[in-house]
Amino acid sequence: MAMLLQARRILTQTLPRCSSNSSPAFVKLLGLASRGLHDNVSRSKLFDPNATSGNVITCKAAVVRGPKQPFLMETIRVDPPTKMEVRIKILYTSICHTDLSAWKGENEAQRAYPRILGHEAVGLVESVGEGVTDLKAGDHVIPIFNGECGHCPYCTTKTTNLCQTYRVNPFKSVMENDGKCRFSTKDGEPIFHYLNTSTFTEYSVLDSACVVKIDPNAPLKKMSLLSCGVSTGVGAAWNAANVQAGSSVAIFGLGALGLAASEGARARGASKIIGVDINPGKFDKGKEMGMTHFVNPKDISKPVHQRIREMTGGGVDYSIECAGNVEVLREAFLSTHDGWGKTVVVGIYPTPKMLPLHPMELFDGRSISGTIFGDFKGKSQLPELAKACMNGVVNLDGFITHELPFEKINEAFELLGDGKALRCLLHV
């Protein structure tokens, strides 16, 4: 208690005093500050919406100006949100292989520079634009790359999690409202957006359809994982495959997506979860995430699908492909049981690559489908996944393997590129 009182005295001396017109959200933030916002968020991360709302914010961002060029920590200007937009304070952001691919510029048609990358994060709402009614300053939020407006023909059907307007679009680099950027340099040069999110910055502006409110008691560091990787993997098992208790699952590629898929299958009660990877160093982490058996293609003299059929008496009920390799995809498809086996495609494939199947192979009763964001509808269903994580249904421990200050973002990319990190969390 003495330490808590001392912390409150320090906060009182170092933070701006709340004026009589300070928003209730900011007053609440001051109270949360003494408890570290559940993740030791520093005092510098707090803000007074009364001082920033409606104004241009000057802050730091990691800007990339060309393929494979180092991220530059630049001072940028972030405009206020316009109609149906939200400006958020990023607290934590992490890096996934989609960011790595974008940084490398692997798809020339998707290149746009200068640009702020990043799409996995968690933060606080700083201000909202006209028409936004479901969010307010101080809300704890997760940005999502696959938005949900809630009223278009896509959002109102249960058969897809795509949105007519705000679905994932790697070619999009400006805001939907007016086709302009909300980021600029001190000299007024526009800085392009990325995947509806752009989280490698202290402040970002997003369409409200791409901002999800979560329980304020949720652990913020872990919640950043739900922006992409964990939601995609868990959803591949829960929604796309619909894994049943007692079933068998094979997961190809044991990166963060594959491990999240295993965690989802474990939570659903799968009795046999087979991990497939050429790196045996990933098997221990796989065991932590519920995997029961492993296959290293380098250690066997027969095709992987034959080995899996031997292990399972004809094939697994479900296979989940997370490697983004068409040869691996074919093995995943053939590893499922004829008559009912289902393959879910999660990995991202370079172009131009075609599906490695003959149409007649589908007549054996095996099926194949792809998934975006694990088939979760972001705004309406992600809060329930966050609660499941808080209640221990899904275990997020072990996904964050490294933590670094925001300024070391280039080092974080090296860790991921070298295969040394599942997720490196940056403290913004």
Short mmCIF file of C-alpha atoms in Angstrom, two decimals:
data_model
loop_
_atom_site.label_atom_id
_atom_site.label_comp_id
_atom_site.label_asym_id
_atom_site.label_seq_id
_atom_site.Cartn_x
_atom_site.Cartn_y
_atom_site.Cartn_z
CA MET A 1 0.00 0.00 0.00
CA ALA A 2 2.87 2.36 0.82
CA MET A 3 4.32 1.80 -2.65
CA LEU A 4 0.93 2.52 -4.24
CA LEU A 5 0.59 5.78 -2.32
CA GLN A 6 4.10 6.79 -3.31
CA ALA A 7 3.31 6.05 -6.97
CA ARG A 8 0.19 8.20 -6.77
CA ARG A 9 2.21 11.09 -5.28
CA ILE A 10 4.73 10.82 -8.13
CA LEU A 11 1.97 10.82 -10.68
CA THR A 12 0.36 13.85 -9.09
CA GLN A 13 3.65 15.76 -9.20
CA THR A 14 4.65 14.82 -12.76
CA LEU A 15 1.41 14.65 -14.74
CA PRO A 16 -0.68 17.63 -15.80
CA ARG A 17 -3.48 18.25 -13.34
CA CYS A 18 -6.99 17.48 -14.50
CA SER A 19 -8.87 20.63 -15.24
CA SER A 20 -12.52 20.97 -14.34
CA ASN A 21 -13.45 20.12 -17.93
CA SER A 22 -11.17 17.06 -18.29
CA SER A 23 -13.05 14.17 -19.80
CA PRO A 24 -14.17 11.28 -17.58
CA ALA A 25 -12.12 8.98 -19.82
CA PHE A 26 -8.92 10.86 -19.00
CA VAL A 27 -9.70 10.90 -15.28
CA LYS A 28 -10.16 7.14 -15.52
CA LEU A 29 -6.81 6.86 -17.29
CA LEU A 30 -5.09 8.63 -14.41
CA GLY A 31 -6.53 6.07 -12.01
CA LEU A 32 -5.41 3.22 -14.24
CA ALA A 33 -1.94 4.71 -14.48
CA SER A 34 -1.15 3.88 -10.87
CA ARG A 35 -1.94 0.25 -11.67
CA GLY A 36 0.22 0.36 -14.80
CA LEU A 37 -2.69 -0.15 -17.19
CA HIS A 38 -2.18 -3.86 -16.41
CA ASP A 39 1.09 -3.93 -18.36
CA ASN A 40 3.33 -1.27 -16.80
CA VAL A 41 2.40 1.35 -19.40
CA SER A 42 4.51 4.38 -18.53
CA ARG A 43 3.17 7.79 -17.59
CA SER A 44 4.40 9.18 -20.91
CA LYS A 45 1.83 7.06 -22.73
CA LEU A 46 -1.07 8.92 -21.14
CA PHE A 47 -2.63 11.88 -22.88
CA ASP A 48 -5.29 14.47 -22.24
CA PRO A 49 -7.91 14.32 -25.01
CA ASN A 50 -8.87 17.91 -24.24
CA ALA A 51 -5.40 19.03 -25.30
CA THR A 52 -5.20 16.96 -28.49
CA SER A 53 -8.72 16.37 -29.81
CA GLY A 54 -9.35 18.26 -33.04
CA ASN A 55 -5.70 19.25 -33.40
CA VAL A 56 -2.83 17.93 -35.48
CA ILE A 57 -0.58 15.74 -33.33
CA THR A 58 3.19 15.70 -33.78
CA CYS A 59 4.74 12.37 -32.85
CA LYS A 60 7.35 9.76 -33.73
CA ALA A 61 6.82 7.07 -36.36
CA ALA A 62 8.91 4.38 -38.04
CA VAL A 63 8.77 5.33 -41.72
CA VAL A 64 10.01 3.12 -44.56
CA ARG A 65 10.98 4.89 -47.79
CA GLY A 66 11.76 1.98 -50.09
CA PRO A 67 11.99 -1.82 -50.32
CA LYS A 68 14.31 -3.28 -47.69
CA GLN A 69 15.39 0.17 -46.55
CA PRO A 70 15.89 0.63 -42.80
CA PHE A 71 13.01 2.13 -40.85
CA LEU A 72 13.64 5.76 -40.03
CA MET A 73 12.35 7.22 -36.78
CA GLU A 74 10.81 10.44 -38.07
CA THR A 75 8.77 13.21 -36.51
CA ILE A 76 5.45 13.20 -38.34
CA ARG A 77 2.12 15.03 -38.25
CA VAL A 78 -1.10 13.08 -37.65
CA ASP A 79 -4.32 14.81 -38.66
CA PRO A 80 -7.52 14.64 -36.61
CA PRO A 81 -10.01 11.93 -37.60
CA THR A 82 -12.68 12.90 -40.11
CA LYS A 83 -16.14 11.37 -40.50
CA MET A 84 -16.32 7.76 -39.24
CA GLU A 85 -12.64 7.71 -38.32
CA VAL A 86 -10.79 7.18 -35.05
CA ARG A 87 -7.40 8.40 -33.87
CA ILE A 88 -5.69 6.08 -31.43
CA LYS A 89 -2.59 6.16 -29.23
CA ILE A 90 -0.59 3.02 -29.96
CA LEU A 91 0.77 1.42 -26.78
CA TYR A 92 2.26 -1.80 -28.12
CA THR A 93 2.79 -3.09 -31.64
CA SER A 94 4.28 -6.33 -32.91
CA ILE A 95 5.60 -7.64 -36.20
CA CYS A 96 4.36 -10.53 -38.31
CA HIS A 97 5.58 -12.00 -41.61
CA THR A 98 3.07 -9.92 -43.58
CA ASP A 99 4.93 -6.82 -42.37
CA LEU A 100 8.21 -8.48 -43.29
CA SER A 101 6.96 -9.21 -46.80
CA ALA A 102 5.68 -5.63 -47.21
CA TRP A 103 8.99 -4.22 -45.98
CA LYS A 104 10.83 -6.31 -48.56
CA GLY A 105 8.44 -5.07 -51.25
CA GLU A 106 7.90 -8.61 -52.52
CA ASN A 107 4.75 -7.59 -54.41
CA GLU A 108 5.65 -4.63 -56.61
CA ALA A 109 2.01 -3.67 -57.18
CA GLN A 110 1.57 -3.13 -53.43
CA ARG A 111 4.50 -0.76 -53.02
CA ALA A 112 3.82 2.81 -51.87
CA TYR A 113 6.40 5.09 -50.24
CA PRO A 114 6.96 6.70 -47.85
CA ARG A 115 4.78 4.47 -45.73
CA ILE A 116 3.98 3.49 -42.16
CA LEU A 117 3.66 -0.29 -41.89
CA GLY A 118 2.39 -2.41 -39.00
CA HIS A 119 -0.97 -4.02 -38.29
CA GLU A 120 -0.71 -5.83 -34.93
CA ALA A 121 -1.20 -3.50 -31.98
CA VAL A 122 -3.24 -2.38 -29.01
CA GLY A 123 -3.94 1.14 -27.86
CA LEU A 124 -6.29 3.80 -26.52
CA VAL A 125 -8.78 5.94 -28.39
CA GLU A 126 -7.57 9.53 -28.41
CA SER A 127 -10.49 11.05 -30.32
CA VAL A 128 -13.26 10.11 -32.74
CA GLY A 129 -14.62 11.73 -35.86
CA GLU A 130 -18.16 12.68 -36.79
CA GLY A 131 -20.64 9.83 -36.69
CA VAL A 132 -18.64 7.45 -34.48
CA THR A 133 -20.92 6.36 -31.65
CA ASP A 134 -19.50 3.01 -30.50
CA LEU A 135 -16.12 4.37 -29.38
CA LYS A 136 -14.95 7.21 -27.16
CA ALA A 137 -11.72 8.69 -25.83
CA GLY A 138 -9.97 6.35 -23.41
CA ASP A 139 -11.42 3.10 -24.76
CA HIS A 140 -9.00 0.19 -24.96
CA VAL A 141 -8.92 -0.96 -28.56
CA ILE A 142 -7.38 -3.34 -31.07
CA PRO A 143 -6.84 -2.23 -34.69
CA ILE A 144 -7.87 -4.81 -37.31
CA PHE A 145 -6.89 -5.02 -40.98
CA ASN A 146 -10.15 -6.72 -42.00
CA GLY A 147 -12.86 -4.28 -40.98
CA GLU A 148 -16.58 -4.68 -40.29
CA CYS A 149 -18.98 -1.81 -41.03
CA GLY A 150 -21.91 -3.86 -39.73
CA HIS A 151 -24.52 -2.87 -42.32
CA CYS A 152 -23.36 -3.86 -45.83
CA PRO A 153 -24.62 -7.08 -47.51
CA TYR A 154 -21.40 -8.86 -46.50
CA CYS A 155 -21.47 -7.82 -42.85
CA THR A 156 -25.13 -8.72 -42.40
CA THR A 157 -24.66 -12.32 -43.56
CA LYS A 158 -23.21 -15.07 -41.36
CA THR A 159 -21.41 -16.75 -44.25
CA THR A 160 -18.44 -14.36 -44.56
CA ASN A 161 -16.32 -12.03 -42.44
CA LEU A 162 -15.48 -9.80 -45.38
CA CYS A 163 -16.83 -6.25 -45.54
CA GLN A 164 -17.85 -4.61 -48.79
CA THR A 165 -15.81 -1.47 -48.06
CA TYR A 166 -13.33 -2.18 -45.28
CA ARG A 167 -12.11 -5.69 -46.08
CA VAL A 168 -8.37 -6.31 -46.16
CA ASN A 169 -6.83 -4.64 -49.19
CA PRO A 170 -3.01 -4.66 -49.48
CA PHE A 171 -3.20 -2.31 -52.48
CA LYS A 172 -4.96 0.43 -50.49
CA SER A 173 -2.71 3.19 -49.13
CA VAL A 174 -5.10 6.07 -48.33
CA MET A 175 -8.18 6.64 -46.20
CA GLU A 176 -11.57 5.53 -47.47
CA ASN A 177 -13.38 8.76 -46.67
CA ASP A 178 -11.55 11.10 -49.05
CA GLY A 179 -8.70 9.14 -50.63
CA LYS A 180 -6.10 11.15 -48.72
CA CYS A 181 -3.45 10.43 -46.07
CA ARG A 182 -3.75 11.41 -42.42
CA PHE A 183 0.04 11.20 -42.01
CA SER A 184 2.56 13.72 -43.30
CA THR A 185 6.11 14.84 -42.70
CA LYS A 186 6.94 18.12 -41.03
CA ASP A 187 7.32 19.54 -44.55
CA GLY A 188 3.87 18.37 -45.62
CA GLU A 189 4.87 15.30 -47.67
CA PRO A 190 2.08 12.68 -47.48
CA ILE A 191 2.94 9.36 -45.82
CA PHE A 192 0.91 6.39 -46.99
CA HIS A 193 -1.22 4.06 -44.88
CA TYR A 194 -0.98 0.27 -44.73
CA LEU A 195 -3.57 -2.52 -44.36
CA ASN A 196 -6.23 -0.22 -42.85
CA THR A 197 -4.06 0.13 -39.73
CA SER A 198 -0.47 1.56 -39.82
CA THR A 199 0.65 0.82 -36.27
CA PHE A 200 4.38 1.62 -36.39
CA THR A 201 3.66 5.09 -35.03
CA GLU A 202 2.78 6.69 -31.72
CA TYR A 203 -0.59 7.82 -33.12
CA SER A 204 -2.61 6.45 -36.02
CA VAL A 205 -5.91 7.23 -37.73
CA LEU A 206 -8.16 4.35 -38.76
CA ASP A 207 -11.65 3.89 -40.12
CA SER A 208 -13.94 3.14 -37.18
CA ALA A 209 -14.86 -0.16 -38.88
CA CYS A 210 -11.27 -1.25 -38.21
CA VAL A 211 -11.17 -0.47 -34.48
CA VAL A 212 -12.41 -3.01 -31.91
CA LYS A 213 -13.22 -2.09 -28.32
CA ILE A 214 -12.05 -4.63 -25.72
CA ASP A 215 -12.47 -5.15 -21.99
CA PRO A 216 -10.41 -2.51 -20.15
CA ASN A 217 -9.21 -5.23 -17.77
CA ALA A 218 -7.65 -7.27 -20.58
CA PRO A 219 -3.83 -7.60 -20.50
CA LEU A 220 -2.75 -5.14 -23.15
CA LYS A 221 0.47 -6.77 -24.28
CA LYS A 222 -1.24 -10.07 -25.06
CA MET A 223 -4.23 -8.38 -26.65
CA SER A 224 -1.99 -7.01 -29.39
CA LEU A 225 -1.69 -10.59 -30.67
CA LEU A 226 -5.38 -10.60 -31.56
CA SER A 227 -4.90 -8.00 -34.31
CA CYS A 228 -3.72 -10.71 -36.67
CA GLY A 229 -1.71 -13.85 -35.90
CA VAL A 230 -3.48 -15.48 -32.98
CA SER A 231 -6.97 -14.59 -34.24
CA THR A 232 -6.14 -15.97 -37.68
CA GLY A 233 -4.70 -19.24 -36.34
CA VAL A 234 -7.31 -19.87 -33.67
CA GLY A 235 -10.07 -18.92 -36.09
CA ALA A 236 -8.71 -21.31 -38.71
CA ALA A 237 -9.33 -24.13 -36.23
CA TRP A 238 -12.57 -22.83 -34.70
CA ASN A 239 -14.37 -21.22 -37.61
CA ALA A 240 -12.88 -22.32 -40.93
CA ALA A 241 -12.17 -25.96 -40.02
CA ASN A 242 -14.69 -26.20 -37.15
CA VAL A 243 -12.49 -28.73 -35.35
CA GLN A 244 -14.52 -31.17 -33.26
CA ALA A 245 -13.62 -32.80 -29.94
CA GLY A 246 -11.74 -36.07 -30.40
CA SER A 247 -10.71 -35.29 -33.96
CA SER A 248 -7.25 -35.31 -35.56
CA VAL A 249 -5.47 -32.27 -37.00
CA ALA A 250 -2.25 -31.78 -38.96
CA ILE A 251 -0.66 -28.33 -38.97
CA PHE A 252 1.93 -27.48 -41.61
CA GLY A 253 4.32 -24.69 -40.60
CA LEU A 254 4.99 -24.00 -36.93
CA GLY A 255 5.37 -20.25 -36.90
CA ALA A 256 3.02 -18.05 -34.91
CA LEU A 257 0.05 -18.88 -37.17
CA GLY A 258 0.59 -22.62 -36.91
CA LEU A 259 1.06 -22.50 -33.16
CA ALA A 260 -2.11 -20.43 -32.80
CA ALA A 261 -3.98 -22.98 -34.92
CA SER A 262 -2.72 -25.70 -32.60
CA GLU A 263 -3.87 -23.75 -29.57
CA GLY A 264 -7.28 -23.42 -31.19
CA ALA A 265 -7.44 -27.14 -31.95
CA ARG A 266 -6.35 -27.97 -28.39
CA ALA A 267 -9.05 -25.71 -26.98
CA ARG A 268 -11.63 -27.54 -29.13
CA GLY A 269 -10.56 -30.91 -27.71
CA ALA A 270 -8.70 -32.43 -30.66
CA SER A 271 -7.18 -35.74 -29.58
CA LYS A 272 -4.26 -35.79 -32.00
CA ILE A 273 -2.47 -32.66 -33.26
CA ILE A 274 0.43 -33.32 -35.64
CA GLY A 275 2.94 -30.55 -36.23
CA VAL A 276 4.88 -30.57 -39.51
CA ASP A 277 8.03 -28.47 -39.94
CA ILE A 278 11.57 -28.85 -41.25
CA ASN A 279 12.93 -27.10 -38.12
CA PRO A 280 12.87 -29.49 -35.13
CA GLY A 281 13.75 -26.57 -32.89
CA LYS A 282 10.10 -25.54 -33.08
CA PHE A 283 8.76 -28.81 -31.67
CA ASP A 284 9.15 -27.90 -27.99
CA LYS A 285 7.08 -24.74 -28.51
CA GLY A 286 4.57 -26.88 -30.40
CA LYS A 287 4.19 -29.14 -27.37
CA GLU A 288 3.43 -26.10 -25.24
CA MET A 289 0.61 -25.23 -27.66
CA GLY A 290 -0.99 -28.69 -27.55
CA MET A 291 0.75 -30.63 -30.33
CA THR A 292 0.99 -34.36 -29.64
CA HIS A 293 3.06 -35.63 -32.57
CA PHE A 294 5.60 -34.19 -35.01
CA VAL A 295 6.86 -34.90 -38.51
CA ASN A 296 10.09 -33.48 -39.93
CA PRO A 297 10.00 -34.00 -43.72
CA LYS A 298 13.81 -34.16 -43.73
CA ASP A 299 13.77 -37.21 -41.46
CA ILE A 300 11.54 -39.45 -43.58
CA SER A 301 12.03 -41.11 -46.96
CA LYS A 302 8.38 -41.00 -48.01
CA PRO A 303 5.96 -38.14 -48.71
CA VAL A 304 4.63 -36.44 -45.60
CA HIS A 305 1.02 -37.27 -46.43
CA GLN A 306 1.84 -40.98 -46.51
CA ARG A 307 3.47 -40.77 -43.09
CA ILE A 308 0.47 -38.94 -41.66
CA ARG A 309 -1.96 -41.47 -43.14
CA GLU A 310 0.02 -44.22 -41.42
CA MET A 311 -0.10 -42.35 -38.11
CA THR A 312 -3.84 -41.77 -38.27
CA GLY A 313 -5.30 -44.79 -40.00
CA GLY A 314 -6.09 -43.11 -43.28
CA GLY A 315 -5.54 -39.40 -42.73
CA VAL A 316 -6.42 -36.55 -40.41
CA ASP A 317 -9.85 -34.99 -40.16
CA TYR A 318 -8.43 -31.52 -40.70
CA SER A 319 -5.20 -30.05 -42.04
CA ILE A 320 -4.19 -26.41 -41.69
CA GLU A 321 -1.52 -25.05 -44.05
CA CYS A 322 0.39 -22.10 -42.62
CA ALA A 323 3.61 -22.15 -44.65
CA GLY A 324 2.53 -20.40 -47.85
CA ASN A 325 4.15 -23.03 -50.07
CA VAL A 326 2.18 -24.78 -52.84
CA GLU A 327 4.12 -28.03 -52.48
CA VAL A 328 3.37 -28.06 -48.76
CA LEU A 329 -0.26 -27.26 -49.53
CA ARG A 330 -0.55 -30.35 -51.69
CA GLU A 331 0.86 -32.52 -48.90
CA ALA A 332 -1.58 -30.94 -46.45
CA PHE A 333 -4.50 -31.69 -48.75
CA LEU A 334 -3.47 -35.31 -49.33
CA SER A 335 -2.84 -35.86 -45.61
CA THR A 336 -6.57 -35.56 -44.86
CA HIS A 337 -8.91 -38.54 -44.78
CA ASP A 338 -10.84 -39.29 -47.94
CA GLY A 339 -14.59 -38.85 -47.64
CA TRP A 340 -14.52 -35.99 -45.13
CA GLY A 341 -11.05 -34.47 -44.77
CA LYS A 342 -10.89 -30.68 -44.84
CA THR A 343 -7.88 -28.47 -45.57
CA VAL A 344 -7.77 -24.82 -44.51
CA VAL A 345 -5.33 -22.48 -46.27
CA VAL A 346 -3.85 -19.83 -43.98
CA GLY A 347 -0.42 -19.12 -45.49
CA ILE A 348 0.15 -16.22 -47.86
CA TYR A 349 1.41 -17.25 -51.30
CA PRO A 350 3.66 -15.36 -53.71
CA THR A 351 2.25 -14.73 -57.16
CA PRO A 352 1.82 -16.22 -59.66
CA LYS A 353 1.13 -19.57 -57.99
CA MET A 354 -1.80 -21.84 -58.83
CA LEU A 355 -3.61 -24.39 -56.68
CA PRO A 356 -1.60 -27.64 -56.92
CA LEU A 357 -4.62 -29.93 -57.33
CA HIS A 358 -6.36 -31.76 -60.12
CA PRO A 359 -10.13 -31.13 -60.10
CA MET A 360 -10.79 -34.88 -60.04
CA GLU A 361 -9.04 -35.14 -56.67
CA LEU A 362 -11.96 -33.30 -55.11
CA PHE A 363 -14.24 -36.21 -55.99
CA ASP A 364 -12.67 -38.26 -53.19
CA GLY A 365 -14.59 -36.17 -50.67
CA ARG A 366 -11.75 -33.98 -49.50
CA SER A 367 -12.40 -30.23 -49.43
CA ILE A 368 -10.21 -27.13 -49.29
CA SER A 369 -10.93 -23.53 -48.33
CA GLY A 370 -9.08 -20.37 -47.39
CA THR A 371 -9.55 -18.03 -44.45
CA ILE A 372 -8.94 -14.36 -43.78
CA PHE A 373 -8.56 -13.32 -40.15
CA GLY A 374 -9.69 -16.79 -39.09
CA ASP A 375 -13.22 -16.05 -40.36
CA PHE A 376 -13.80 -13.82 -37.32
CA LYS A 377 -16.03 -10.79 -37.81
CA GLY A 378 -13.75 -8.29 -36.15
CA LYS A 379 -16.04 -5.76 -34.49
CA SER A 380 -18.74 -8.18 -33.37
CA GLN A 381 -16.79 -11.36 -32.55
CA LEU A 382 -13.25 -10.37 -31.56
CA PRO A 383 -14.30 -9.07 -28.10
CA GLU A 384 -15.56 -12.58 -27.30
CA LEU A 385 -12.23 -14.08 -28.33
CA ALA A 386 -10.51 -11.56 -26.06
CA LYS A 387 -12.70 -12.73 -23.17
CA ALA A 388 -11.89 -16.36 -23.98
CA CYS A 389 -8.21 -15.49 -23.74
CA MET A 390 -8.75 -13.69 -20.43
CA ASN A 391 -10.60 -16.74 -19.07
CA GLY A 392 -7.86 -19.15 -20.08
CA VAL A 393 -9.77 -20.91 -22.86
CA VAL A 394 -7.02 -19.81 -25.24
CA ASN A 395 -3.53 -19.57 -23.80
CA LEU A 396 -1.52 -16.61 -25.13
CA ASP A 397 1.57 -17.33 -23.04
CA GLY A 398 4.62 -18.03 -25.12
CA PHE A 399 3.74 -16.14 -28.29
CA ILE A 400 5.63 -12.99 -27.30
CA THR A 401 9.26 -14.12 -27.32
CA HIS A 402 10.98 -10.72 -27.39
CA GLU A 403 10.25 -7.16 -26.24
CA LEU A 404 12.10 -4.07 -27.41
CA PRO A 405 11.66 -0.29 -27.33
CA PHE A 406 10.03 1.22 -30.42
CA GLU A 407 13.32 2.76 -31.53
CA LYS A 408 14.81 -0.72 -32.08
CA ILE A 409 12.28 -1.71 -34.74
CA ASN A 410 15.03 -2.58 -37.24
CA GLU A 411 16.47 -5.04 -34.73
CA ALA A 412 13.00 -6.52 -34.25
CA PHE A 413 12.68 -7.13 -38.01
CA GLU A 414 16.05 -8.88 -38.00
CA LEU A 415 14.86 -11.21 -35.23
CA LEU A 416 11.79 -12.19 -37.21
CA GLY A 417 13.64 -12.50 -40.49
CA ASP A 418 16.26 -14.75 -38.90
CA GLY A 419 13.59 -16.98 -37.38
CA LYS A 420 14.58 -16.09 -33.82
CA ALA A 421 11.26 -14.56 -32.77
CA LEU A 422 7.62 -15.58 -32.90
CA ARG A 423 6.46 -12.13 -31.96
CA CYS A 424 8.66 -9.22 -30.94
CA LEU A 425 6.60 -6.69 -29.02
CA LEU A 426 7.59 -3.05 -29.44
CA HIS A 427 6.87 -0.62 -26.61
CA VAL A 428 5.69 2.52 -28.41
#
